[in-house]
Short mmCIF file of C-alpha atoms and ligand atoms in Angstrom, two decimals:
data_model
loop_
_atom_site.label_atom_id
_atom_site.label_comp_id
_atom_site.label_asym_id
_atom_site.label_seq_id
_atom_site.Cartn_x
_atom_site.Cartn_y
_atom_site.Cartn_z
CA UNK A 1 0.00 0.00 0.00
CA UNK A 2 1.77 3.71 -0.90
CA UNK A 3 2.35 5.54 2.47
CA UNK A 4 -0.23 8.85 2.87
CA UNK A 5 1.61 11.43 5.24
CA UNK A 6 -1.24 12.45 7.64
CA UNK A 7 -0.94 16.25 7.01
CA UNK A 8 -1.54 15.42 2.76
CA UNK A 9 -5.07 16.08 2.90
CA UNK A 10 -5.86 18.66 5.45
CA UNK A 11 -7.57 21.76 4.53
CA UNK A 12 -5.19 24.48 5.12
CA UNK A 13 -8.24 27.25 3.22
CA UNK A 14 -10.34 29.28 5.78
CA UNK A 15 -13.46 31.13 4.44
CA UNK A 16 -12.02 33.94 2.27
CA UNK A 17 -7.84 32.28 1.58
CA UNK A 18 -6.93 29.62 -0.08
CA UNK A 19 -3.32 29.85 0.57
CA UNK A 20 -2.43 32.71 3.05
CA UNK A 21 1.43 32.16 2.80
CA UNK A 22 1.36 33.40 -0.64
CA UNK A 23 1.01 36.89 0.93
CA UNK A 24 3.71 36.92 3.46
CA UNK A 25 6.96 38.64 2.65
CA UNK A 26 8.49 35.30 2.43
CA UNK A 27 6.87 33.89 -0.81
CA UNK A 28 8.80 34.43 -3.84
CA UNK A 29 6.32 34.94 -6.71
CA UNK A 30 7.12 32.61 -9.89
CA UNK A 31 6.56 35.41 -12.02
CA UNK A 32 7.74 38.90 -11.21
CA UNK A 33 6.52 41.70 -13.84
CA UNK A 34 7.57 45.08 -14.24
CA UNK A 35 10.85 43.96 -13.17
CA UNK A 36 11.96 41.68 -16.45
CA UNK A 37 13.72 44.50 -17.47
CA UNK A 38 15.92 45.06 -14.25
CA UNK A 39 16.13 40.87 -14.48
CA UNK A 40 17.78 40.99 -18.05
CA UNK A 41 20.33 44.07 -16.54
CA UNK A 42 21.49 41.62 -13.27
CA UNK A 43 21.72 38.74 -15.30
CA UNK A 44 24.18 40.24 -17.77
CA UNK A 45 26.33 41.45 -14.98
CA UNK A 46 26.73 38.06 -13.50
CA UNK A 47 27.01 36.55 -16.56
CA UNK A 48 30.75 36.13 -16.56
CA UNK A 49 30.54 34.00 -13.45
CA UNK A 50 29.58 31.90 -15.86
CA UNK A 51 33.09 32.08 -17.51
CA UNK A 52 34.82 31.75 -13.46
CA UNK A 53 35.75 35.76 -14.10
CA UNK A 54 34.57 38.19 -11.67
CA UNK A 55 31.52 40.25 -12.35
CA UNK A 56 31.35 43.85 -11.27
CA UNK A 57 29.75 44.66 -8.50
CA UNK A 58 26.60 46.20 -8.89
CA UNK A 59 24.57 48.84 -6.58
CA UNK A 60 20.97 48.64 -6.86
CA UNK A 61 18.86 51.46 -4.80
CA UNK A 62 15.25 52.29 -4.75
CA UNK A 63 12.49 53.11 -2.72
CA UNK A 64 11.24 50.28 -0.17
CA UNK A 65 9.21 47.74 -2.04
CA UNK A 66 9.85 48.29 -5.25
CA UNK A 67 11.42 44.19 -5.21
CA UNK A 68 15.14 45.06 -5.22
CA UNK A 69 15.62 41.95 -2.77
CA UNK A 70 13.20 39.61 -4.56
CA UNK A 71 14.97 40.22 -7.77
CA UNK A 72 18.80 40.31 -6.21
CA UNK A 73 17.55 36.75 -4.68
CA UNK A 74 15.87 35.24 -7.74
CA UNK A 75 18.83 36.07 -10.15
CA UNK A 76 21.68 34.74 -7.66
CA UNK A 77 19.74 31.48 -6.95
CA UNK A 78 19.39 31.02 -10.95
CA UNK A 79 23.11 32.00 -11.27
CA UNK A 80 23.52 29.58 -8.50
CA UNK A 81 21.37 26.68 -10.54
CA UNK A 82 23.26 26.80 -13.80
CA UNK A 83 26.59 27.02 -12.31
CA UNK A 84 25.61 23.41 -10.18
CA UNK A 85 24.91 22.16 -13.81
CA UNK A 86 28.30 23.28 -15.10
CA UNK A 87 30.35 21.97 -12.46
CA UNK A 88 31.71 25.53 -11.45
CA UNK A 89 32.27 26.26 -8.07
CA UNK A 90 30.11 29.26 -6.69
CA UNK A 91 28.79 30.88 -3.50
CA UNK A 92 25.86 33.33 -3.21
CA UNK A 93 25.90 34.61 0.46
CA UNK A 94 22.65 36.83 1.14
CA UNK A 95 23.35 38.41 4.06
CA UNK A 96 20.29 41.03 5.72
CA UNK A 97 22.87 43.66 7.12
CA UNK A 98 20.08 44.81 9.28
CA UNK A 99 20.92 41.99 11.08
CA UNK A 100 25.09 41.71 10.32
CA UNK A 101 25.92 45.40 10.47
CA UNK A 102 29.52 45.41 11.13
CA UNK A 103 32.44 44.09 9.05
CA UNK A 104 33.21 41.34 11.85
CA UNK A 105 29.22 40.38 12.22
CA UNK A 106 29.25 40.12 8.06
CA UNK A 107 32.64 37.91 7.72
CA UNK A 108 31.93 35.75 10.19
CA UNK A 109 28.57 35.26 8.50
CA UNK A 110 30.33 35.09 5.13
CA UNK A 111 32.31 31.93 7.08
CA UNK A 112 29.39 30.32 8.56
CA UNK A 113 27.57 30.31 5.22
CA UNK A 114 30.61 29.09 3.28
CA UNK A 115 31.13 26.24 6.56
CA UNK A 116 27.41 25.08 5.78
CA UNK A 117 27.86 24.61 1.90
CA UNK A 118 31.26 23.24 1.76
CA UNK A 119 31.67 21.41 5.51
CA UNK A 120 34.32 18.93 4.00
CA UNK A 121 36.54 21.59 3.61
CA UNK A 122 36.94 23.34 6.86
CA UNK A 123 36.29 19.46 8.69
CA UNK A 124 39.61 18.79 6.51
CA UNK A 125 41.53 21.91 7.57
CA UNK A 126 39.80 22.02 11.03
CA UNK A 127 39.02 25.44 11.07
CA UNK A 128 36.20 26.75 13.23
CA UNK A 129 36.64 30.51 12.16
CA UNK A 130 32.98 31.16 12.61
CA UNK A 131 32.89 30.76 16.79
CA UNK A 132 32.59 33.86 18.13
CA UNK A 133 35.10 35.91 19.01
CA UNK A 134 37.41 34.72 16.12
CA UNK A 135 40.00 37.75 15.31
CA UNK A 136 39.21 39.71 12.39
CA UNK A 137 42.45 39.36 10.49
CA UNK A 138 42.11 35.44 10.95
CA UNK A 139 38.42 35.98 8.95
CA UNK A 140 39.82 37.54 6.06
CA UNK A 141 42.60 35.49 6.06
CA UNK A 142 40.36 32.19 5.95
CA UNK A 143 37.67 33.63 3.16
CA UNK A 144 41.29 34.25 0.95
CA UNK A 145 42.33 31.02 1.31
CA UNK A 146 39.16 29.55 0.94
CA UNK A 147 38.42 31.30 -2.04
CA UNK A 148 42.26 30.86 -3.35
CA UNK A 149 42.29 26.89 -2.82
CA UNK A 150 38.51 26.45 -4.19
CA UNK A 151 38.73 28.85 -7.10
CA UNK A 152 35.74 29.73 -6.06
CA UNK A 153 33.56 32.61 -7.37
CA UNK A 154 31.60 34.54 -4.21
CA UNK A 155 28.65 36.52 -4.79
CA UNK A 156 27.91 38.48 -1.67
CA UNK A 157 24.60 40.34 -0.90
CA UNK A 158 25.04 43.04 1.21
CA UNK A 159 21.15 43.94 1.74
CA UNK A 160 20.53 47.21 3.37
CA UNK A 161 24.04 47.96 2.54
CA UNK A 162 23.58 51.38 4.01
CA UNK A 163 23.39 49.74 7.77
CA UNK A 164 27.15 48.30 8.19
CA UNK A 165 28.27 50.89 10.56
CA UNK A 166 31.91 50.80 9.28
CA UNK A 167 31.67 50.08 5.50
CA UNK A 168 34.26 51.61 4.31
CA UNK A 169 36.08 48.89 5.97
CA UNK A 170 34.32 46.48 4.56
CA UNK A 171 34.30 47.03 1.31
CA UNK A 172 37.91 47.55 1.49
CA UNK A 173 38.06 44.13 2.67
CA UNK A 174 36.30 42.06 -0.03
CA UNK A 175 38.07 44.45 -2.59
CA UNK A 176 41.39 43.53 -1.16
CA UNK A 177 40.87 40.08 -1.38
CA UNK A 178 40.54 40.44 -5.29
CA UNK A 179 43.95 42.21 -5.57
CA UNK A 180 45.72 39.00 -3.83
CA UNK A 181 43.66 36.44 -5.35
CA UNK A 182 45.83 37.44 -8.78
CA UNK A 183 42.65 35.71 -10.38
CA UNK A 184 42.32 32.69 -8.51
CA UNK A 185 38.83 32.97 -7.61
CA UNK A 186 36.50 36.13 -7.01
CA UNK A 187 34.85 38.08 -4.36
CA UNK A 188 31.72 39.95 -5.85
CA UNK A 189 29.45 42.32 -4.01
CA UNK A 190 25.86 43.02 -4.72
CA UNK A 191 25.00 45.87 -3.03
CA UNK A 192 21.26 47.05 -2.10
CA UNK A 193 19.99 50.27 -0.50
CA UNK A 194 16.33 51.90 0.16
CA UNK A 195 18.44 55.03 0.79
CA UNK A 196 18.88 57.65 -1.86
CA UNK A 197 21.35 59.89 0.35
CA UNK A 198 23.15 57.06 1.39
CA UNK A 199 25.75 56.90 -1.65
CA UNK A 200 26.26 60.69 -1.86
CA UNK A 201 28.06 60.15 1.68
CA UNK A 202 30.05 57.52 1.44
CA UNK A 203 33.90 57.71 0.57
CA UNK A 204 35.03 57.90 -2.62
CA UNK A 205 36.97 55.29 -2.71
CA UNK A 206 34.08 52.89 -0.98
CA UNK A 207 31.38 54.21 -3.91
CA UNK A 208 33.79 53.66 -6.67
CA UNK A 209 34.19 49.90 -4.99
CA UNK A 210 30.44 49.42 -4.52
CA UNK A 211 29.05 51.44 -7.56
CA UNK A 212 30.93 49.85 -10.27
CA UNK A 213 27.39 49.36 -12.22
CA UNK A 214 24.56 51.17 -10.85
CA UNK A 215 21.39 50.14 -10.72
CA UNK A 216 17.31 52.14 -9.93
CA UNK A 217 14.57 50.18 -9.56
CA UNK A 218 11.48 52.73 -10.19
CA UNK A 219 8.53 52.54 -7.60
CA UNK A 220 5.78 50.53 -8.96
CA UNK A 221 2.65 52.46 -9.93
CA UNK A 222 -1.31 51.87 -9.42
CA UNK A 223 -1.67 50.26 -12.56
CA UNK A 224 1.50 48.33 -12.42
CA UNK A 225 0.46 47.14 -8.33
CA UNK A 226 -2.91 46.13 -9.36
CA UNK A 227 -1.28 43.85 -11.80
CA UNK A 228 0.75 42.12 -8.59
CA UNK A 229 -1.97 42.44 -6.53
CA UNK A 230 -4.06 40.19 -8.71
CA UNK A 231 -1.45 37.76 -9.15
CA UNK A 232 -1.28 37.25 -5.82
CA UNK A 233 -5.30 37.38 -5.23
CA UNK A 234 -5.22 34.52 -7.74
CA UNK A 235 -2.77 32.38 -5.41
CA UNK A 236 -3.60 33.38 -1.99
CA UNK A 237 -7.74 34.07 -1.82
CA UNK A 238 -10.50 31.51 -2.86
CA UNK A 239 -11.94 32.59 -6.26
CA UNK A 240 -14.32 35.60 -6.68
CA UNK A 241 -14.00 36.97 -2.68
CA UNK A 242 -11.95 39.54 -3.69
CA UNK A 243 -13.73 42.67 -4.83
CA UNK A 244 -12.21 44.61 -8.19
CA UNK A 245 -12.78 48.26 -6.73
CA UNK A 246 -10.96 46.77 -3.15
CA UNK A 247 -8.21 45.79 -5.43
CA UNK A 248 -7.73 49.03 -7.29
CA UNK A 249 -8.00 50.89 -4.03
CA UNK A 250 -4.88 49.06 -2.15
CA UNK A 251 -2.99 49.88 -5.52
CA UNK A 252 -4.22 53.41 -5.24
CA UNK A 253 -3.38 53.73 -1.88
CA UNK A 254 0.17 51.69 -1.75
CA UNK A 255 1.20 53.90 -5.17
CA UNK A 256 0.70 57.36 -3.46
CA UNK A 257 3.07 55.61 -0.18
CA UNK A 258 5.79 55.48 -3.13
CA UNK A 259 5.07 53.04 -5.32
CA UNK A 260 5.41 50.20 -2.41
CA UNK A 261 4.31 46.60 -3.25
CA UNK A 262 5.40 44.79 0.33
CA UNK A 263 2.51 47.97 1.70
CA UNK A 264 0.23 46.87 -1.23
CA UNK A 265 0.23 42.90 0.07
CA UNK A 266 0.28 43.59 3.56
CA UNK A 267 -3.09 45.49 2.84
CA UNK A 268 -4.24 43.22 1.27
CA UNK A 269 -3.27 40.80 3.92
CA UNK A 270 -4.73 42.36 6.43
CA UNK A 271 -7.74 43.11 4.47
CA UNK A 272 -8.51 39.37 4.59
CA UNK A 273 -7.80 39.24 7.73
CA UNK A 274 -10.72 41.71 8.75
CA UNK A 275 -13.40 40.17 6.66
CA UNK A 276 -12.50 36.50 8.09
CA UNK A 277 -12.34 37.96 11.66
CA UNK A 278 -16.12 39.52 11.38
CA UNK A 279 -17.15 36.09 9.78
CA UNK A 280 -17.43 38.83 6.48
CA UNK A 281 -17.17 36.53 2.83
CA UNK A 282 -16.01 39.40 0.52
CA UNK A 283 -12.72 42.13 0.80
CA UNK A 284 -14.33 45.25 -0.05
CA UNK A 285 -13.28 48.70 -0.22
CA UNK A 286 -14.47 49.42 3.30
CA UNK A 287 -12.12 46.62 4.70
CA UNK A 288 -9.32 48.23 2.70
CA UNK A 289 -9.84 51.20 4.70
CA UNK A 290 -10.22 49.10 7.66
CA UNK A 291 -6.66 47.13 7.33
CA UNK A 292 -4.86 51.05 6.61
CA UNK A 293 -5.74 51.94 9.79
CA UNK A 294 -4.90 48.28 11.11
CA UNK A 295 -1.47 48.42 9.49
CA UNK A 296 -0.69 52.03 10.54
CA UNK A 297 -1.33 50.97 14.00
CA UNK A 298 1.01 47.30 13.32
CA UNK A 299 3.27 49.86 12.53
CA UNK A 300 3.75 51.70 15.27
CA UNK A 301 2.67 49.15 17.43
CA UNK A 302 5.72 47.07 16.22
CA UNK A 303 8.32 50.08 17.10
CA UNK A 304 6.64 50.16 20.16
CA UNK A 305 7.67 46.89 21.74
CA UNK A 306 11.11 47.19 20.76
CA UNK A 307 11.04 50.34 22.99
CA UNK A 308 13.09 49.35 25.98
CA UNK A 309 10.68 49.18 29.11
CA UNK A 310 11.12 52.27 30.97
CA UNK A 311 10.27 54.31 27.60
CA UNK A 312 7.52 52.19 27.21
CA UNK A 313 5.98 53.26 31.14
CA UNK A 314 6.79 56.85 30.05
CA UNK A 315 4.66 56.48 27.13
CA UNK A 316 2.13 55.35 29.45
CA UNK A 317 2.76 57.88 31.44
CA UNK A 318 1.86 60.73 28.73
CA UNK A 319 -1.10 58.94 27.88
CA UNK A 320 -2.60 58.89 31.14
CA UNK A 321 -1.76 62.61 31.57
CA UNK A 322 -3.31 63.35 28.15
CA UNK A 323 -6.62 61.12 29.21
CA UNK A 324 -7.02 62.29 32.48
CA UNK A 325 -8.75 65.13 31.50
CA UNK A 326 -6.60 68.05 32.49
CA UNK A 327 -8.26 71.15 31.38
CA UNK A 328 -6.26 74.72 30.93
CA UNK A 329 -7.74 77.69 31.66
CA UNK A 330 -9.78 78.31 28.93
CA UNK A 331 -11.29 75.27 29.39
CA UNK A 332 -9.46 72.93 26.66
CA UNK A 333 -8.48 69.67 27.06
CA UNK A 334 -4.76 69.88 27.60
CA UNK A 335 -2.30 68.23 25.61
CA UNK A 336 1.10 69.72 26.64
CA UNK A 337 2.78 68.77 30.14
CA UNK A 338 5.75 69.83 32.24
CA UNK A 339 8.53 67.53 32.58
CA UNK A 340 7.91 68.17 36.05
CA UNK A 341 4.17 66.65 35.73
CA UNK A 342 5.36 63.79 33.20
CA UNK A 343 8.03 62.52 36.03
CA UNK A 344 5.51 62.06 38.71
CA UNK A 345 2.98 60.55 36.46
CA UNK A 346 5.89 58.02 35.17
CA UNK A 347 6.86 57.43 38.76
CA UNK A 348 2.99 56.75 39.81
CA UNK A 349 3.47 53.94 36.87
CA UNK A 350 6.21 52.50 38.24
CA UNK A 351 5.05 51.91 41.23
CA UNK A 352 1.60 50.31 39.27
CA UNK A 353 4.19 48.19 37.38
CA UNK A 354 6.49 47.18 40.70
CA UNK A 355 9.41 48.89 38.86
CA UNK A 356 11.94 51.25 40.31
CA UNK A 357 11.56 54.41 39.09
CA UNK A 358 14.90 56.11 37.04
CA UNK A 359 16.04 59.11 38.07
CA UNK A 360 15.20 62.49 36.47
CA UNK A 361 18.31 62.48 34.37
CA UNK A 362 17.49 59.20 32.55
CA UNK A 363 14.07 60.03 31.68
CA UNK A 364 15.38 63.19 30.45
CA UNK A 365 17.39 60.56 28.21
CA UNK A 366 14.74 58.77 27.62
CA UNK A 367 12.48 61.62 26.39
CA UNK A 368 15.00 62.98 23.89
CA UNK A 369 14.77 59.15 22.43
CA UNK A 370 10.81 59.38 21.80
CA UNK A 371 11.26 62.14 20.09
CA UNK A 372 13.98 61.14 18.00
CA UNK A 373 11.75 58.28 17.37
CA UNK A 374 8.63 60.30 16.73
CA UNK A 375 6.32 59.03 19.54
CA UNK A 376 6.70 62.64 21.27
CA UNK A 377 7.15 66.29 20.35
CA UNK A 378 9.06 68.90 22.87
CA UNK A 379 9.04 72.47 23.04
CA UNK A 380 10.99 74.08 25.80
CA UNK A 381 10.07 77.29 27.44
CA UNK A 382 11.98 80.69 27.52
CA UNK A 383 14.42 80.81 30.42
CA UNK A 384 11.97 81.29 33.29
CA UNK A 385 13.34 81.24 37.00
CA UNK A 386 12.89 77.46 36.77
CA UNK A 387 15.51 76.96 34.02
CA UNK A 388 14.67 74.96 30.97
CA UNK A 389 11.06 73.50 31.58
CA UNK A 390 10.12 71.17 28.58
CA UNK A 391 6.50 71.02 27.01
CA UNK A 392 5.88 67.17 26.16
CA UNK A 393 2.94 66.50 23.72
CA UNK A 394 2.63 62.55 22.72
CA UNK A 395 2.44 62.32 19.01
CA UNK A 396 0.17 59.09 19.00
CA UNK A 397 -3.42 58.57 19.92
CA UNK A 398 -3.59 57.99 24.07
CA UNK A 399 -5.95 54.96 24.05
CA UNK A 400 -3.80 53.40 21.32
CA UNK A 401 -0.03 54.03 23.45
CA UNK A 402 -2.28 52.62 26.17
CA UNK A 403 -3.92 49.33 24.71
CA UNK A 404 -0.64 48.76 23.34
CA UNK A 405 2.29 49.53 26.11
CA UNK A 406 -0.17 47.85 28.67
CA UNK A 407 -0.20 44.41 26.34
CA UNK A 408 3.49 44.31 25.47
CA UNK A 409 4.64 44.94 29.50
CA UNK A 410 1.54 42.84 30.47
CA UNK A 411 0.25 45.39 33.48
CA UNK A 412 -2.65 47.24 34.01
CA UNK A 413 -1.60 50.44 34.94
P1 ADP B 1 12.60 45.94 -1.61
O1 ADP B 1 13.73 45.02 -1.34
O2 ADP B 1 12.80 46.81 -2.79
O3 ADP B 1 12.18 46.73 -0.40
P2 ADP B 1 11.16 43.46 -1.99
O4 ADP B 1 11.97 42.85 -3.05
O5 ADP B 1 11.33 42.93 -0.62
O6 ADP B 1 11.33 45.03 -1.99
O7 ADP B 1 9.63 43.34 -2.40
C1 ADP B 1 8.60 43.65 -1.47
C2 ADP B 1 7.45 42.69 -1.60
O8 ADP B 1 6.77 42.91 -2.82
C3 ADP B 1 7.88 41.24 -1.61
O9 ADP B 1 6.92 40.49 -0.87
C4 ADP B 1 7.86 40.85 -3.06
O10 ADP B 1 7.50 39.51 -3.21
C5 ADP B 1 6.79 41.76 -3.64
N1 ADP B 1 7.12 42.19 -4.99
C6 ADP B 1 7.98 43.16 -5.33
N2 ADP B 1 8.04 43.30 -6.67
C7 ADP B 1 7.19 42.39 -7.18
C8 ADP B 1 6.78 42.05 -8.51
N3 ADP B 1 7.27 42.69 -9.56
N4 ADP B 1 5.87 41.06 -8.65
C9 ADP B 1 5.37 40.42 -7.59
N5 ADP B 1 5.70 40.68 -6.32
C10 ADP B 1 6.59 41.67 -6.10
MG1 MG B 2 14.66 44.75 0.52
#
């Protein structure tokens, strides 16, 4: 009898998806359009991999969501493919320097990635350069002689290129490695950036490095978003649930926010979402509107809870001030508060949420953080016999910081 896995049959649709992991950021699309011709400009760049000589490095930059990692990610892995089928040795290393955003934190993942794809060779050697706290200069010295003995080609995707905090080094790094290699094997970079401003300040010698070929992916527009949009209603929602005009409004909506198709899906994500969670069988416009609110909230919501936790009970704080219904003179609701007022209201908190208060100084700290963040505006008075008083205004909706800060530090205060 053929062996059925247990999980082949079950019903992963709900009432309005079919397949809801087509609309996560993680799903690569089979077909991406409006992007063939950015495809055809990669692939020729890469091409002489092909021929085990080093490509240039390329710098692509554009506006968030306009699929510069999708399409980075989709060439390399087919550059990847037919050099398997021809026998010559290459390595694509995608590396999110959100998350590796030093030179040390992106060689030793350089290391770790080459150690997974080609154990035999460090076993052999017994290197363990990856561990932490291997020197820098032994890194570099390993990736050369790895990429000397294997005649290896490396493609490297540095992915929010903009975040290494000492690039310069960096790139001087991989570029070095080139110059010693005398041709015995390649280190190529594939640079990516959401920032426009980014390039204009970097050293000269790091842009001529990274912007060999250059590379603009233009924002997507309505027309162009409804046609990924209904690619992706086709995959992800059961037929016909899916209204046209909710459709064209996402596009609308996700075109004027620059053109930004990871926006576009998450709206219509969450779109989905809505109807499903009010037992609703259709996405129409009115949940469209619903889920831009919903998102704008995730949004913030998200930055919220990486606040550390004593920003997050100031937060509070200003909220309850702002609730509490403090009237000025003229009989407005207040929205501006002394730093005076916000300290005993964030020690009051504290106290609700059994921690120890900080003193003044930190939440003076602190403060200048929210609003570097956005969460808060300040104002400070003219010097009055009290020195500099601050005005603190909260830049969010009060009942939102509250529903929110009170759920992510789990009190009720
Ligand atoms: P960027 O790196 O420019 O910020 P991404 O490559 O991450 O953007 O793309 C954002 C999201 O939009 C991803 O989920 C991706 O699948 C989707 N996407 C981008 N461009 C296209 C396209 N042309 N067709 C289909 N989906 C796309
Ligand atoms: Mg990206």
């Amino acid at each position: 009898m053929e062996k059925k896995n247990l999980f082949s049959d079950v019903d992963l649709s709900t009432i309005v998806f079919k397949d809801k992991a087509t609309l996560s950021p993680h799903y690569t699309p089979p077909k991406l359009p409006y992007r063939e011709q950015e495809i055809t400009e990669v692939v020729a760049l890469l091409t002489p991999a092909l021929k085990k000589e080093k490509p240039t490095n390329v710098f692509i930059y554009g506006k968030t969501g306009v699929g510069k990692t999708i399409v980075a990610r989709y060439v390399s892995d087919e550059l990847r493919e037919m050099c398997g089928q021809k026998g010559i040795g290459l390595h694509c290393i995608y590396i999110n320097n959100k998350m590796h955003d030093s030179k040390y934190r992106v060689l030793v993942k350089i290391l770790k990635d080459l150690w997974e794809q080609n154990k035999e060779y460090f076993t052999t050697k017994d290197i363990k350069v990856h561990d932490a706290g291997a020197p820098p200069t032994l890194l570099y010295e390993t990736l050369l002689d790895y990429t000397r003995d294997q005649n290896a080609g490396i493609l490297i995707i540095l992915d929010e290129v903009d975040m290494v905090k000492d690039l310069d080094g960096l790139l001087y790094a991989l570029t070095r490695i080139n110059d010693e290699l005398h041709g015995q094997g390649f280190v190529s970079i594939i640079g990516i950036s959401n920032n426009l401003f980014f390039k204009r300040d970097l050293d000269p010698r790091s842009k001529s490095t990274l912007c060999e070929e250059e590379l603009i992916f233009p924002p997507y527009n309505a027309k162009q978003l409804t046609t990924i949009l209904n690619e992706r209603v086709k995959v992800g929602f059961k037929e016909g649930v899916v209204d046209e005009s909710a459709i064209r409004l996402i596009a609308a909506i996700a075109s004027k926010e620059g053109g930004d198709a990871r926006y576009a899906l998450r709206l219509l994500k969450k779109a989905g979402e809505l109807v499903e969670q009010g037992n609703g069988e259709m996405v129409l416009t009115a949940n469209v509107e619903d889920a831009k609110r919903g998102v704008e909230e995730d949004v913030v919501f998200e930055s919220l809870n990486t606040l550390p936790d004593h920003q997050q009970i100031l937060l509070l704080a200003m909220a309850n001030l702002s609730e509490n219904e403090q009237r000025d003179l003229r009989g407005e609701k207040r929205t501006q508060f002394m730093s005076g007022e916000v300290y005993e209201e964030y020690k009051k908190v504290c106290f609700k949420a059994k921690e120890k208060p900080r003193s003044m100084r930190w939440v003076r700290e602190y403060l200048n953080d929210l609003e570097m963040l956005g969460f808060i505006s300040m104002q400070f008075s003219g010097k009055g016999n009290r020195g500099q008083t601050r005005f603190i205004e909260l830049g969010e909706d009060p009942n939102k910081i509250k529903k929110h800060v009170r759920a992510s530090l789990k009190i009720d205060a």
